Amino acid sequence: MPSSSETSPTRSTRELAAIMFSDIAGYTLIMGRDEDKAIRALADHRELLRKLLPMFNGRMIGEIGDGTLSSFHSALDAVNCARKVQSTLLDDSELQLRIGIHVGDVLFQENTVLGDGVNVASRIHALAPPGGICISDRVYDEIRNKPELAVKSLGERTLKNVSRPIRVYALAVPGVTLGKSTTIDEKSPRGNRLFVVAAIVVVVAAIACWTLHVEIATLARIYVPRLLPPEVKQKIAYCKTSDGVRIAYGVAGKGPPIVISVGLGTHLELGLFSPTYNSVFLKPLVARHTVVQYDGRGSGLSDRGLKDYSVEARLRDLEAVVDAAKLDPFALYGISAGCEVVIAYAARHPKRVTRIVLYAADVDSSPDPNLTPEQKKTAEAAATLISNGWASSDVLELWASFVMPSASAVERRFFSEVMRESVTPEDIQAFAVSEQSVDVKPFAAQIRAPTLIIQVRNDVINPLAAGKKAASMIPGARFVIIEGADHIPIPGTAESAEVARLVTPFFDEDLPSAAPSPSL
């Protein structure tokens, strides 16, 4: 629990207070890159608050890592203080804060601060962009009669360790674009509304020359394909695992079956338009095979809000799907974290598996031995930031830049939106925890099916050393390195074409001998 950094009651007291939580955007990543800079930012953050809080009848009541908790007697004081903090830092490129404010019950007990106000404020701040402020519905109700303020509703959000959905609003501050905003006072005079609209138009016009084409292209990339008939028609069905989890799976094509396993972050309906399960990727396989893909637990159309994402748990997903689809025998295609499950399944059920493709495979969670200490720090910081900040658009786009560094801004933005709809922040965190203890090396050594392992040379998510280790563990495996850097191949690229050139004829070896081989 947070410890009091300034004076706080030594006995238990309970009060209704406006709580402001602030932290440094990207602090973990900054620490991984430049420890001195991170320490300076931390000190500057604390010093700024100590200077400004008394001006708004506020006090600092706790410090948690790079975050702080402050208490105010009124929501308006908290909002005005937050706006002053962010405006003061407007031109400071090295210190950007995210702030969340909530009005709630708080218990001061010796050196701890507890209660609803703390929980909610410390959760909604993560929804704010760097330099931004998010407020809860209770704060909104307190200040809605202030026509000079503007907000954007972010809708109801389910927050970790908060029993009810909370409606969240982004508060307008200088230097942060909200998009479509509404005035706080919905009954304010028409002149005030026109002023707000005019201000928004000016801001939009100023940035349109360099962002409009990306936004329009992204919207077109997201929504236009959904209006067209899908190139790959799949039948979606559902099954239940032995531990009662509902799993969605899709079936397309006809011929010797292939089952695809991709880990987390898939969506059977949206995936046909994304790099993960796109039609360009599927069409060569569907033309000659029955292709079965599924949303593992926590993803897409399957059950979410789970805690166990171990290999054993995810293995139950695959077992349920192949049994429900009545497949026997079949080939397996593991992609990224899905490789762990494929390896375990092939070892447990060797007679049911005809052949295996593993793309971006790893057999345990040990770090890349070729990384320098600095690179290891950066990788760990990035992983922590991504798993803890999944609700943030900036973090999702950071993740996309790691997954597909050669993609255009439009493709990365589109991929981020698909990921946002495919998996919740809570599920991605639970999955990340489970991934830290993966070890399928004993299973890998038991595989006897023909296996093709494909590794992208400069993949930062699954480095070359991991692919080589997987290949060394599986008896007789064929290991192929392809040039590129994208963890997920982008349709239309040379990397994507090379994957298809390797995978299609390998799976086609399961076709009846009379079938002609496709021309390559």
Coordinates of C-alpha atoms in Angstrom, one line a residue:
M1 CA 0.0 0.0 0.0
P2 CA 1.2 3.5 -0.6
S3 CA 3.2 5.1 2.3
S4 CA 2.5 8.6 3.3
S5 CA 5.2 11.0 2.1
E6 CA 3.9 13.9 4.1
T7 CA 1.9 14.4 7.3
S8 CA -1.1 12.1 7.6
P9 CA -3.3 11.1 10.6
T10 CA -1.8 8.5 13.0
R11 CA -5.3 7.2 13.8
S12 CA -7.9 5.8 11.5
T13 CA -10.0 8.5 9.9
R14 CA -12.5 8.2 7.1
E15 CA -13.6 11.0 4.8
L16 CA -15.0 11.8 1.4
A17 CA -12.3 13.3 -0.7
A18 CA -11.3 14.1 -4.3
I19 CA -8.2 11.9 -5.0
M20 CA -5.7 12.7 -7.8
F21 CA -3.4 10.0 -9.0
S22 CA -0.5 11.0 -11.2
D23 CA 2.4 9.0 -12.7
I24 CA 5.1 9.5 -15.3
A25 CA 4.2 8.3 -18.8
G26 CA 6.6 5.6 -20.0
Y27 CA 8.6 5.7 -16.8
T28 CA 9.6 2.0 -16.9
L29 CA 10.9 2.5 -20.5
I30 CA 12.8 5.6 -19.5
M31 CA 14.4 3.8 -16.6
G32 CA 15.5 1.0 -19.0
R33 CA 17.1 3.5 -21.3
D34 CA 18.5 6.2 -19.0
E35 CA 18.4 5.7 -15.3
D36 CA 19.7 9.2 -14.5
K37 CA 17.0 10.8 -16.6
A38 CA 14.3 8.6 -14.9
I39 CA 15.6 9.7 -11.4
R40 CA 15.5 13.4 -12.5
A41 CA 12.0 13.0 -13.8
L42 CA 10.9 11.4 -10.6
A43 CA 12.3 14.2 -8.5
D44 CA 10.8 16.9 -10.8
H45 CA 7.4 15.2 -10.6
R46 CA 7.4 15.3 -6.8
E47 CA 8.8 18.8 -6.6
L48 CA 6.2 20.2 -8.9
L49 CA 3.4 18.7 -6.9
R50 CA 4.8 20.0 -3.6
K51 CA 4.8 23.5 -5.1
L52 CA 1.3 23.5 -6.7
L53 CA -0.8 21.4 -4.2
P54 CA -1.0 24.1 -1.5
M55 CA -2.3 26.6 -4.1
F56 CA -5.4 24.3 -4.6
N57 CA -5.9 23.2 -0.9
G58 CA -4.4 19.8 -1.7
R59 CA -1.8 17.6 0.0
M60 CA 0.2 14.7 -1.1
I61 CA -0.9 11.5 0.8
G62 CA 1.1 8.8 -0.8
E63 CA 3.9 7.8 -3.2
I64 CA 3.8 4.6 -5.2
G65 CA 6.9 4.0 -7.4
D66 CA 6.7 6.8 -10.0
G67 CA 3.1 7.6 -9.0
T68 CA 1.7 10.0 -6.4
L69 CA -1.7 10.2 -4.5
S70 CA -3.0 13.7 -3.6
S71 CA -6.1 14.6 -1.7
F72 CA -8.4 17.6 -2.1
H73 CA -11.6 18.8 -0.3
S74 CA -13.4 19.4 -3.6
A75 CA -13.4 17.9 -7.1
L76 CA -13.0 21.4 -8.6
D77 CA -9.8 22.0 -6.7
A78 CA -8.5 18.7 -7.9
V79 CA -9.4 19.4 -11.5
N80 CA -7.9 22.9 -11.4
C81 CA -4.7 21.6 -9.8
A82 CA -4.4 18.8 -12.4
R83 CA -4.9 21.3 -15.3
K84 CA -2.3 23.6 -13.8
V85 CA 0.2 20.7 -13.5
Q86 CA -0.3 19.7 -17.1
S87 CA -0.1 23.3 -18.4
T88 CA 3.1 23.8 -16.5
L89 CA 4.6 20.8 -18.2
L90 CA 3.3 21.6 -21.6
D91 CA 6.8 22.5 -23.0
D92 CA 8.7 19.9 -21.0
S93 CA 9.5 17.0 -23.4
E94 CA 11.2 15.0 -20.7
L95 CA 8.4 14.9 -18.1
Q96 CA 4.9 13.9 -19.2
L97 CA 2.3 12.9 -16.6
R98 CA -0.9 11.0 -16.8
I99 CA -3.5 12.0 -14.2
G100 CA -6.7 10.4 -12.9
I101 CA -9.2 12.0 -10.5
H102 CA -12.1 10.4 -8.6
V103 CA -14.3 11.4 -5.7
G104 CA -14.7 8.6 -3.2
D105 CA -14.5 7.3 0.3
V106 CA -10.9 7.2 1.7
L107 CA -9.6 5.7 4.9
F108 CA -6.4 7.1 6.4
Q109 CA -4.9 4.5 8.7
E110 CA -1.5 5.3 10.2
N111 CA 0.8 5.0 7.1
T112 CA -1.6 3.7 4.6
V113 CA -4.4 5.2 2.5
L114 CA -7.2 2.9 1.4
G115 CA -10.6 3.1 -0.2
D116 CA -12.7 3.6 -3.4
G117 CA -11.2 7.0 -4.2
V118 CA -7.7 5.5 -4.3
N119 CA -8.6 2.4 -6.3
V120 CA -10.6 4.2 -9.0
A121 CA -8.2 7.2 -9.4
S122 CA -5.2 4.9 -9.7
R123 CA -7.0 2.9 -12.5
I124 CA -8.5 5.6 -14.7
H125 CA -5.2 7.5 -15.0
A126 CA -4.0 4.8 -17.3
L127 CA -6.7 5.7 -19.8
A128 CA -5.2 9.2 -20.2
P129 CA -2.7 10.0 -22.9
P130 CA 0.7 11.5 -21.9
G131 CA 0.0 15.0 -20.7
G132 CA -3.7 14.2 -20.3
I133 CA -6.3 13.9 -17.5
C134 CA -9.1 11.4 -17.0
I135 CA -12.0 12.0 -14.5
S136 CA -14.7 9.7 -13.2
D137 CA -18.4 10.2 -13.5
R138 CA -18.5 11.5 -9.9
V139 CA -16.0 14.2 -10.7
Y140 CA -17.9 15.1 -13.8
D141 CA -21.1 15.5 -11.8
E142 CA -19.4 17.9 -9.4
I143 CA -18.0 20.2 -12.2
R144 CA -20.5 19.9 -15.0
N145 CA -21.8 23.4 -14.4
K146 CA -18.4 24.9 -15.5
P147 CA -18.8 25.9 -19.1
E148 CA -15.2 26.8 -19.6
L149 CA -14.2 23.1 -19.3
A150 CA -14.6 20.5 -22.0
V151 CA -14.6 16.7 -21.9
K152 CA -14.8 13.7 -24.1
S153 CA -16.8 10.7 -22.8
L154 CA -14.8 7.5 -23.0
G155 CA -17.8 5.4 -22.0
E156 CA -18.2 2.9 -19.2
R157 CA -15.0 1.1 -18.3
T158 CA -14.5 -2.1 -16.3
L159 CA -11.5 -1.5 -14.0
K160 CA -9.4 -4.0 -12.2
N161 CA -10.4 -4.6 -8.6
V162 CA -13.4 -2.2 -9.0
S163 CA -16.7 -4.0 -8.6
R164 CA -18.8 -1.8 -10.9
P165 CA -18.3 -0.2 -14.3
I166 CA -17.1 3.4 -14.1
R167 CA -18.0 6.1 -16.7
V168 CA -14.8 7.9 -17.6
Y169 CA -14.2 11.3 -19.2
A170 CA -11.1 12.8 -20.8
L171 CA -10.6 16.4 -19.6
A172 CA -9.5 19.0 -22.1
V173 CA -6.0 20.4 -21.4
P174 CA -3.6 22.4 -23.6
G175 CA -1.5 20.3 -26.0
V176 CA -3.7 17.2 -25.9
T177 CA -6.3 16.6 -28.6
L178 CA -9.5 15.0 -27.4
G179 CA -11.2 14.6 -30.8
K180 CA -14.9 15.2 -30.5
S181 CA -15.4 17.1 -27.2
T182 CA -18.5 18.2 -25.4
T183 CA -18.8 21.1 -22.9
I184 CA -19.2 20.2 -19.3
D185 CA -22.4 22.2 -19.0
E186 CA -24.8 20.5 -21.4
K187 CA -27.2 23.4 -20.9
S188 CA -24.7 26.2 -21.4
P189 CA -25.5 29.2 -23.7
R190 CA -25.1 28.7 -27.4
G191 CA -22.2 31.1 -27.4
N192 CA -20.1 28.9 -25.2
R193 CA -20.8 25.9 -27.4
L194 CA -19.9 27.8 -30.5
F195 CA -16.6 28.9 -28.8
V196 CA -15.8 25.3 -28.0
V197 CA -16.6 24.2 -31.5
A198 CA -14.5 27.0 -33.0
A199 CA -11.6 26.0 -30.9
I200 CA -11.8 22.4 -31.9
V201 CA -12.0 23.4 -35.6
V202 CA -8.8 25.5 -35.2
V203 CA -7.0 22.6 -33.5
V204 CA -8.1 20.1 -36.1
A205 CA -7.1 22.4 -39.0
A206 CA -3.7 22.9 -37.5
I207 CA -2.9 19.2 -37.4
A208 CA -4.9 18.0 -40.4
C209 CA -2.1 18.5 -42.9
W210 CA 0.0 15.7 -41.3
T211 CA -2.6 13.5 -39.6
L212 CA -5.7 13.6 -41.7
H213 CA -4.5 11.2 -44.4
V214 CA -3.4 8.7 -41.7
E215 CA -6.7 8.9 -39.9
I216 CA -8.8 8.6 -43.1
A217 CA -6.7 5.7 -44.4
T218 CA -6.9 4.0 -41.0
L219 CA -10.7 4.3 -40.9
A220 CA -10.9 3.0 -44.4
R221 CA -8.6 0.1 -43.6
I222 CA -10.8 -0.8 -40.6
Y223 CA -14.3 -0.4 -41.9
V224 CA -14.3 -0.8 -45.7
P225 CA -13.3 -4.5 -45.6
R226 CA -16.1 -5.2 -43.2
L227 CA -18.6 -3.9 -45.7
L228 CA -17.4 -6.4 -48.3
P229 CA -18.0 -10.2 -48.5
P230 CA -15.0 -12.0 -46.9
E231 CA -12.6 -13.6 -49.3
V232 CA -12.4 -16.7 -47.0
K233 CA -15.8 -18.0 -45.8
Q234 CA -15.6 -19.8 -42.5
K235 CA -18.2 -21.4 -40.3
I236 CA -17.9 -20.4 -36.7
A237 CA -18.9 -22.8 -33.9
Y238 CA -18.3 -23.1 -30.2
C239 CA -17.1 -25.9 -27.8
K240 CA -16.2 -26.2 -24.2
T241 CA -12.9 -27.2 -22.6
S242 CA -12.6 -29.7 -19.9
D243 CA -12.4 -26.9 -17.4
G244 CA -15.5 -25.2 -18.7
V245 CA -14.1 -22.4 -20.9
R246 CA -16.1 -21.6 -24.0
I247 CA -13.9 -21.5 -27.1
A248 CA -14.9 -20.2 -30.6
Y249 CA -13.4 -21.9 -33.7
G250 CA -13.8 -21.4 -37.4
V251 CA -13.7 -23.9 -40.2
A252 CA -13.0 -23.1 -43.9
G253 CA -12.1 -25.1 -47.0
K254 CA -12.0 -28.8 -47.8
G255 CA -9.2 -31.3 -47.7
P256 CA -6.6 -32.7 -45.3
P257 CA -7.1 -30.6 -42.1
I258 CA -4.7 -28.0 -40.7
V259 CA -5.3 -26.5 -37.2
I260 CA -3.8 -23.1 -36.5
S261 CA -2.8 -22.0 -33.0
V262 CA -1.8 -18.4 -32.3
G263 CA -1.6 -17.7 -28.6
L264 CA -3.4 -14.5 -27.5
G265 CA -4.9 -11.6 -29.4
T266 CA -6.9 -13.3 -32.2
H267 CA -10.5 -12.6 -33.3
L268 CA -12.2 -14.9 -35.7
E269 CA -14.4 -12.3 -37.2
L270 CA -12.1 -9.3 -37.3
G271 CA -9.0 -11.4 -37.9
L272 CA -9.8 -12.0 -41.6
F273 CA -9.0 -8.4 -42.2
S274 CA -5.9 -8.2 -40.0
P275 CA -2.3 -9.5 -40.4
T276 CA -3.0 -12.3 -37.8
Y277 CA -5.7 -14.2 -39.6
N278 CA -5.9 -12.4 -43.0
S279 CA -7.4 -13.8 -46.2
V280 CA -4.0 -13.6 -48.1
F281 CA -2.5 -15.8 -45.4
L282 CA -5.4 -18.3 -45.4
K283 CA -6.4 -18.5 -49.1
P284 CA -3.5 -20.8 -50.3
L285 CA -4.3 -23.2 -47.5
V286 CA -8.1 -23.1 -47.8
A287 CA -7.8 -23.9 -51.5
R288 CA -6.6 -27.4 -50.8
H289 CA -7.2 -28.1 -47.1
T290 CA -9.8 -27.8 -44.3
V291 CA -8.4 -25.0 -42.1
V292 CA -9.4 -24.7 -38.5
Q293 CA -8.5 -21.7 -36.5
Y294 CA -9.7 -20.7 -33.0
D295 CA -9.7 -17.9 -30.5
G296 CA -7.9 -19.2 -27.4
R297 CA -9.1 -18.4 -24.0
G298 CA -9.1 -14.7 -23.3
S299 CA -9.3 -13.7 -27.0
G300 CA -11.8 -12.7 -29.6
L301 CA -15.1 -14.6 -29.4
S302 CA -14.0 -17.0 -26.6
D303 CA -14.5 -16.6 -22.9
R304 CA -12.5 -13.7 -21.3
G305 CA -11.6 -12.6 -17.8
L306 CA -9.6 -15.7 -17.0
K307 CA -6.5 -16.1 -14.8
D308 CA -4.8 -19.3 -16.0
Y309 CA -3.0 -19.0 -19.3
S310 CA -0.4 -21.7 -18.7
V311 CA 0.5 -24.1 -21.5
E312 CA -1.6 -26.8 -19.8
A313 CA -4.6 -24.5 -19.8
R314 CA -4.2 -23.5 -23.4
L315 CA -3.6 -27.1 -24.4
R316 CA -7.1 -27.8 -23.2
D317 CA -8.4 -25.2 -25.7
L318 CA -6.7 -27.0 -28.6
E319 CA -7.9 -30.4 -27.4
A320 CA -11.5 -29.2 -27.2
V321 CA -11.4 -27.7 -30.7
V322 CA -10.0 -30.8 -32.5
D323 CA -12.4 -33.1 -30.7
A324 CA -15.4 -30.9 -31.4
A325 CA -14.4 -30.6 -35.1
K326 CA -13.9 -34.4 -35.2
L327 CA -10.4 -34.1 -36.7
D328 CA -8.1 -37.1 -37.0
P329 CA -5.4 -37.0 -38.2
F330 CA -4.4 -33.4 -38.9
A331 CA -1.5 -31.1 -39.3
L332 CA -0.7 -28.3 -36.8
Y333 CA 0.5 -24.8 -37.6
G334 CA 1.8 -22.9 -34.5
I335 CA 2.4 -19.2 -34.7
S336 CA 4.3 -17.3 -32.0
A337 CA 3.0 -18.3 -28.5
G338 CA 0.8 -20.9 -30.2
C339 CA 3.9 -22.9 -30.9
E340 CA 4.2 -23.8 -27.2
V341 CA 0.7 -25.4 -27.3
V342 CA 1.4 -27.2 -30.6
I343 CA 4.6 -28.7 -29.3
A344 CA 2.8 -29.9 -26.1
Y345 CA -0.1 -31.3 -28.1
A346 CA 2.1 -33.2 -30.6
A347 CA 4.0 -34.8 -27.8
R348 CA 0.8 -35.8 -25.9
H349 CA -1.1 -37.0 -29.0
P350 CA 1.6 -38.2 -31.5
K351 CA -0.7 -40.5 -33.5
R352 CA -3.1 -37.7 -34.3
V353 CA -0.6 -35.3 -35.8
T354 CA 0.7 -35.7 -39.4
R355 CA 3.1 -32.8 -39.6
I356 CA 3.9 -29.5 -37.9
V357 CA 4.9 -25.9 -38.9
L358 CA 6.2 -23.6 -36.2
Y359 CA 6.6 -19.9 -37.0
A360 CA 8.5 -17.8 -34.5
A361 CA 8.8 -20.7 -32.1
D362 CA 10.3 -20.7 -28.6
V363 CA 10.5 -23.6 -26.1
D364 CA 11.1 -21.7 -22.8
S365 CA 11.0 -18.2 -21.3
S366 CA 14.7 -17.8 -20.8
P367 CA 16.1 -14.5 -22.2
D368 CA 18.1 -14.3 -25.5
P369 CA 21.7 -15.0 -24.4
N370 CA 23.0 -12.7 -27.2
L371 CA 21.4 -9.6 -25.7
T372 CA 23.6 -7.1 -24.0
P373 CA 22.7 -6.0 -20.4
E374 CA 21.4 -2.7 -21.8
Q375 CA 19.2 -4.6 -24.4
K376 CA 17.9 -6.9 -21.7
K377 CA 16.9 -3.9 -19.6
T378 CA 15.1 -2.3 -22.5
A379 CA 13.3 -5.5 -23.5
E380 CA 12.1 -6.0 -19.9
A381 CA 11.0 -2.4 -19.6
A382 CA 9.1 -2.6 -22.9
A383 CA 7.4 -5.8 -21.9
T384 CA 6.3 -4.4 -18.6
L385 CA 5.0 -1.2 -20.2
I386 CA 3.0 -3.1 -22.8
S387 CA 1.4 -5.6 -20.4
N388 CA 0.5 -2.9 -17.9
G389 CA -0.6 -0.2 -20.4
W390 CA -2.7 -2.2 -22.8
A391 CA -5.6 0.2 -22.4
S392 CA -3.5 3.0 -23.8
S393 CA -3.5 3.7 -27.6
D394 CA 0.1 4.9 -27.4
V395 CA 1.1 1.6 -25.8
L396 CA -0.7 -0.5 -28.3
E397 CA 1.0 1.4 -31.1
L398 CA 4.3 0.8 -29.4
W399 CA 3.5 -2.9 -29.3
A400 CA 2.6 -2.8 -33.0
S401 CA 6.0 -1.1 -33.8
F402 CA 7.7 -4.1 -32.2
V403 CA 5.5 -6.7 -33.9
M404 CA 5.7 -5.2 -37.4
P405 CA 8.4 -2.6 -37.6
S406 CA 8.3 -2.4 -41.4
A407 CA 4.6 -1.7 -41.5
S408 CA 3.1 1.6 -42.5
A409 CA 1.5 3.9 -39.9
V410 CA -1.9 2.9 -41.2
E411 CA -1.2 -0.9 -40.8
R412 CA 0.2 -0.4 -37.3
R413 CA -2.8 1.7 -36.2
F414 CA -5.1 -0.8 -37.7
F415 CA -3.4 -3.7 -36.0
S416 CA -3.6 -1.8 -32.7
E417 CA -7.4 -1.4 -33.1
V418 CA -7.8 -5.1 -33.8
M419 CA -5.8 -6.0 -30.7
R420 CA -7.8 -3.6 -28.6
E421 CA -11.0 -5.4 -29.6
S422 CA -9.5 -8.8 -29.3
V423 CA -8.1 -8.9 -25.8
T424 CA -8.6 -6.9 -22.5
P425 CA -5.8 -5.4 -20.5
E426 CA -6.5 -7.8 -17.6
D427 CA -6.2 -10.8 -19.9
I428 CA -3.0 -9.6 -21.5
Q429 CA -1.5 -9.1 -18.1
A430 CA -2.5 -12.6 -16.9
F431 CA -1.1 -14.1 -20.2
A432 CA 2.2 -12.2 -19.7
V433 CA 2.6 -13.6 -16.2
S434 CA 2.0 -17.2 -17.5
E435 CA 4.5 -16.7 -20.3
Q436 CA 7.3 -16.0 -17.8
S437 CA 7.3 -19.7 -16.7
V438 CA 7.0 -21.5 -20.0
D439 CA 9.1 -24.6 -20.6
V440 CA 8.1 -27.1 -23.3
K441 CA 11.6 -28.5 -23.9
P442 CA 10.7 -32.0 -22.6
F443 CA 7.7 -32.0 -25.0
A444 CA 9.9 -30.9 -27.9
A445 CA 12.2 -33.8 -27.5
Q446 CA 9.3 -36.2 -27.9
I447 CA 8.0 -35.0 -31.3
R448 CA 8.4 -37.4 -34.2
A449 CA 6.2 -35.8 -36.8
P450 CA 7.9 -34.0 -39.7
T451 CA 8.5 -30.4 -38.5
L452 CA 9.3 -27.2 -40.4
I453 CA 10.5 -24.3 -38.2
I454 CA 10.5 -20.8 -39.8
Q455 CA 12.3 -17.9 -38.1
V456 CA 12.6 -14.3 -39.2
R457 CA 16.2 -13.2 -38.9
N458 CA 15.6 -9.8 -37.2
D459 CA 12.4 -10.5 -35.2
V460 CA 12.8 -8.7 -31.9
I461 CA 9.8 -10.4 -30.3
N462 CA 11.1 -13.9 -31.0
P463 CA 14.9 -13.6 -31.6
L464 CA 16.9 -15.8 -33.8
A465 CA 18.4 -17.6 -30.9
A466 CA 15.0 -18.8 -29.7
G467 CA 14.2 -20.2 -33.1
K468 CA 17.5 -22.1 -33.2
K469 CA 16.9 -23.5 -29.8
A470 CA 13.5 -24.8 -30.8
A471 CA 15.0 -26.4 -33.9
S472 CA 17.8 -28.1 -31.9
M473 CA 15.2 -29.6 -29.5
I474 CA 12.9 -31.3 -32.1
P475 CA 14.4 -34.4 -33.7
G476 CA 14.8 -34.0 -37.5
A477 CA 13.3 -30.6 -37.6
R478 CA 14.0 -28.5 -40.8
F479 CA 15.0 -25.0 -39.8
V480 CA 14.6 -22.1 -42.3
I481 CA 15.6 -18.5 -41.7
I482 CA 13.9 -15.8 -43.8
E483 CA 15.0 -12.2 -44.1
G484 CA 12.9 -9.6 -42.5
A485 CA 12.0 -8.1 -39.1
D486 CA 8.3 -8.5 -38.7
H487 CA 7.1 -10.9 -36.1
I488 CA 3.7 -11.0 -38.0
P489 CA 4.3 -11.0 -41.8
I490 CA 2.5 -8.2 -43.5
P491 CA 0.3 -9.2 -46.5
G492 CA 1.9 -8.3 -49.8
T493 CA 5.5 -8.2 -48.5
A494 CA 8.4 -10.4 -49.6
E495 CA 8.5 -11.9 -46.1
S496 CA 4.8 -13.0 -46.3
A497 CA 5.4 -14.4 -49.8
E498 CA 8.4 -16.5 -48.5
V499 CA 6.4 -17.9 -45.7
A500 CA 3.6 -19.0 -48.1
R501 CA 6.3 -20.5 -50.4
L502 CA 7.6 -22.7 -47.6
V503 CA 4.4 -23.6 -45.8
T504 CA 2.0 -24.4 -48.7
P505 CA 4.0 -27.3 -50.3
F506 CA 4.9 -28.7 -46.9
F507 CA 1.3 -29.0 -45.9
D508 CA 0.4 -30.2 -49.4
E509 CA 2.4 -33.4 -48.7
D510 CA -0.7 -34.6 -46.8
L511 CA -2.8 -34.4 -50.0
P512 CA -3.7 -37.6 -51.8
S513 CA -0.8 -38.6 -54.1
A514 CA -3.0 -38.1 -57.2
A515 CA -3.3 -34.4 -56.5
P516 CA -1.0 -32.1 -58.5
S517 CA 1.5 -30.0 -56.6
P518 CA 0.8 -26.2 -56.9
S519 CA 3.2 -24.2 -59.0
L520 CA 5.6 -22.0 -57.1

